[in-house]
mmCIF file of C-alpha atoms in Angstrom:
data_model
loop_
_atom_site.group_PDB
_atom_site.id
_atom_site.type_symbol
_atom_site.label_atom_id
_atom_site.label_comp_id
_atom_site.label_asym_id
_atom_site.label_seq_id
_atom_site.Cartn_x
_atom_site.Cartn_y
_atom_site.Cartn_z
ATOM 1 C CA UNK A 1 62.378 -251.839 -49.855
ATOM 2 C CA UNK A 2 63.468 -252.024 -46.453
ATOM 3 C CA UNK A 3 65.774 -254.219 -44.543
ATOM 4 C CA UNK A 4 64.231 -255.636 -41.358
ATOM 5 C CA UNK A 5 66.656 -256.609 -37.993
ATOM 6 C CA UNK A 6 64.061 -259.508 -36.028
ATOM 7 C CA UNK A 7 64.969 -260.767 -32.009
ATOM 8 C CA UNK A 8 63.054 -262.426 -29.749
ATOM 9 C CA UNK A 9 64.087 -263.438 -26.326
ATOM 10 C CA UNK A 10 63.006 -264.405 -22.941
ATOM 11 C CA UNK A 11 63.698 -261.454 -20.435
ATOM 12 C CA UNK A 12 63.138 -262.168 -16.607
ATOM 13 C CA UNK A 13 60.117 -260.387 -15.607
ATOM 14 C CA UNK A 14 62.293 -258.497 -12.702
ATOM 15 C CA UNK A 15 64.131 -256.934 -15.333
ATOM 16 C CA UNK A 16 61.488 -255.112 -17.251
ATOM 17 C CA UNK A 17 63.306 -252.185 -16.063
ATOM 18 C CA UNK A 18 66.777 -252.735 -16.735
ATOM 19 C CA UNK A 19 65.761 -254.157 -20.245
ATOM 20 C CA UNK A 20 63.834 -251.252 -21.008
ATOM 21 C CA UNK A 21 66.830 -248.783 -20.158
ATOM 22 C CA UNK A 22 69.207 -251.082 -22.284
ATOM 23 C CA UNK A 23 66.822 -250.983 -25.369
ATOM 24 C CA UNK A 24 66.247 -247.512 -24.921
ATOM 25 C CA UNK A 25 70.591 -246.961 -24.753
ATOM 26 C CA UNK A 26 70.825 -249.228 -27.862
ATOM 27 C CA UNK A 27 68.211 -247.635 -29.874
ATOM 28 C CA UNK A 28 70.301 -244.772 -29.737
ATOM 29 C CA UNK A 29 73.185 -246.467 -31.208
ATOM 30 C CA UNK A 30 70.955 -247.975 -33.915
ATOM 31 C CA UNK A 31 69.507 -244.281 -35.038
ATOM 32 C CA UNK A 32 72.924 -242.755 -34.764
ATOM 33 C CA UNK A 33 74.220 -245.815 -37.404
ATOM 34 C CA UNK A 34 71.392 -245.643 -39.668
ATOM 35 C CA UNK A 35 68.555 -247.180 -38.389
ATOM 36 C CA UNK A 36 64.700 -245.784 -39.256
ATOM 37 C CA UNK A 37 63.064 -246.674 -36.566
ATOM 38 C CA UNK A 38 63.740 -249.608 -33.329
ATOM 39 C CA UNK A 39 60.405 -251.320 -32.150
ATOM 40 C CA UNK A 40 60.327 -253.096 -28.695
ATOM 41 C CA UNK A 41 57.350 -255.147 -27.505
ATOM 42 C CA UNK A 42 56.796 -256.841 -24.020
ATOM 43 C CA UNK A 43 54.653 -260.368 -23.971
ATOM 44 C CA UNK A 44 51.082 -259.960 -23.603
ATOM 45 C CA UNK A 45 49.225 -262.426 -25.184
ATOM 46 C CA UNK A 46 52.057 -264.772 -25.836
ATOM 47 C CA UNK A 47 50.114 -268.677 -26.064
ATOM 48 C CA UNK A 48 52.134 -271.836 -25.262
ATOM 49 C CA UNK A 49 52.626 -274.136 -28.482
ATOM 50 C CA UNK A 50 52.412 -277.845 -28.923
ATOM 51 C CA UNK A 51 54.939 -278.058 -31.973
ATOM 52 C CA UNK A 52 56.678 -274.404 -32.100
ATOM 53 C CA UNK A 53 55.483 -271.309 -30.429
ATOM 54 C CA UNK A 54 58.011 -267.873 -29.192
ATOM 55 C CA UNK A 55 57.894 -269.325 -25.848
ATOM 56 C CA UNK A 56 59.471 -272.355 -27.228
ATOM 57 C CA UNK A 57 61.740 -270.532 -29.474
ATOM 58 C CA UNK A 58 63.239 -268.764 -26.363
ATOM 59 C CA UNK A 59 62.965 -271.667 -24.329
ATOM 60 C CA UNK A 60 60.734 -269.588 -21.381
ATOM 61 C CA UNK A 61 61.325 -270.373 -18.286
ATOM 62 C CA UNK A 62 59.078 -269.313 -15.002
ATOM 63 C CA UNK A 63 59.309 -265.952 -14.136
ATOM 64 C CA UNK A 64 60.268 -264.476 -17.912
ATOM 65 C CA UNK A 65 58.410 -263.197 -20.642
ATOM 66 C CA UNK A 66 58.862 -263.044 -24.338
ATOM 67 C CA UNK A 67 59.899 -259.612 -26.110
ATOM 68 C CA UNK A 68 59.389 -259.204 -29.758
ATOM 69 C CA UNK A 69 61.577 -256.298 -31.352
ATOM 70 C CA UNK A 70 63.074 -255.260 -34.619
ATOM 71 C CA UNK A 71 65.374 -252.801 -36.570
ATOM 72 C CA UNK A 72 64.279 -250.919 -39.441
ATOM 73 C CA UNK A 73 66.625 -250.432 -41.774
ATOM 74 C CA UNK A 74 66.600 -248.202 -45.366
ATOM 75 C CA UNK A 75 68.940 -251.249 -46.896
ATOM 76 C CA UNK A 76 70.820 -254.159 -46.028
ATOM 77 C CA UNK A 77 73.941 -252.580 -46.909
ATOM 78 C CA UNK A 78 72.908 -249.780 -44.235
ATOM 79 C CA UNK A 79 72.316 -252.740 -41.638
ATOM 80 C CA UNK A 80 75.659 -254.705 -42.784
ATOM 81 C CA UNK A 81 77.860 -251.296 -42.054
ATOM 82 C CA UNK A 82 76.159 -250.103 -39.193
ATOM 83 C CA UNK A 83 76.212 -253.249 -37.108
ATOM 84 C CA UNK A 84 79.766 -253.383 -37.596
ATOM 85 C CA UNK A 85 80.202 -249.608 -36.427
ATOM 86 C CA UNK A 86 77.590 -250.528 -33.453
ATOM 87 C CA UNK A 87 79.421 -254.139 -32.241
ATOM 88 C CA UNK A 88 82.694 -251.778 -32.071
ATOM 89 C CA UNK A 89 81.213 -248.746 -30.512
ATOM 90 C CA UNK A 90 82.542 -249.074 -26.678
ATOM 91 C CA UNK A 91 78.968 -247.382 -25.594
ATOM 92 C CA UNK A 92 77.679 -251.054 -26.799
ATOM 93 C CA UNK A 93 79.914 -253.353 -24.742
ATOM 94 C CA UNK A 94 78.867 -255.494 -22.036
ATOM 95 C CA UNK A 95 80.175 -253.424 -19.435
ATOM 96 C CA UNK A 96 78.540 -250.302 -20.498
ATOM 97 C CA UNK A 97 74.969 -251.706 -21.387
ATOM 98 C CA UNK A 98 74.689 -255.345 -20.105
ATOM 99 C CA UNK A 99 71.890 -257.305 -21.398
ATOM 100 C CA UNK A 100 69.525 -258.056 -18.219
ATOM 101 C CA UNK A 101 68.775 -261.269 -20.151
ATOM 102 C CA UNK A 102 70.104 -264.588 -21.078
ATOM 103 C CA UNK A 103 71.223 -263.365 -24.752
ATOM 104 C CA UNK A 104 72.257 -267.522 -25.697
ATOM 105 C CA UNK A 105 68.095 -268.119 -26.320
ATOM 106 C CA UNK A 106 67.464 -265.200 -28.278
ATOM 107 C CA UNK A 107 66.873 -266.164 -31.683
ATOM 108 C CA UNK A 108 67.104 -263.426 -34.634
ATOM 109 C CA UNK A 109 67.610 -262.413 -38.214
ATOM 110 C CA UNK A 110 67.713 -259.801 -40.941
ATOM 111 C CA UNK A 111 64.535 -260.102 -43.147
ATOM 112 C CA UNK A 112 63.820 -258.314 -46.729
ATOM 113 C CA UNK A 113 60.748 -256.507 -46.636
ATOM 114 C CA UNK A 114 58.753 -257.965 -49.444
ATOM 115 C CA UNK A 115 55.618 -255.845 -48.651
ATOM 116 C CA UNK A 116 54.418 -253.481 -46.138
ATOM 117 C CA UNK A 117 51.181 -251.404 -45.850
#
């Protein structure tokens, strides 16, 4: 099966733009590494939570919205060399493709797939 990359994060709304372009430059990277297939998703219907919820998770504040994204790996041995080829690739520093978002209250993971459909 699979190997799964999971983020979610709290991007200002004003940067919709900016975020989109630095997904869009990273997704690149990802493919070139290994990568199947790089999902990005914009809040839409993203409810409030009395004990957890994404907007907790993130810790939302006014004026951002949750995004919901993941890698798609063939294997987690795939993921494990690639993200060590991507961290070190100058095309994903900080000067080169900032993140337009406060990257400290993103939460993610890597995930076996244990069934798709």
């Amino acid at each position: 099966m699979n190997y799964l990359d999971g983020f979610v994060a709290a991007v200002p709304l004003a940067n919709k733009a900016a975020f989109l372009k630095h997904a869009t430059d990273a997704a690149v990277l990802f493919k070139e590494y290994g990568a199947l297939s790089v999902v990005e998703s914009w809040g839409d219907d993203v409810a409030d939570g009395k004990l957890t919820s994404f907007p907790m998770a993130v810790k939302l504040e006014a004026g951002e919205v949750v995004v919901f994204s993941w890698i798609q790996w063939p294997s987690k041995a795939v993921r494990d060399g690639a993200w060590e080829k991507i961290m070190a690739d100058p095309r994903m520093n900080a000067e080169n493709n900032p993140m337009p978002f406060d990257g400290k209250r993103m939460v993610y993971g890597g995930f076996q797939v244990i069934m798709a459909a």
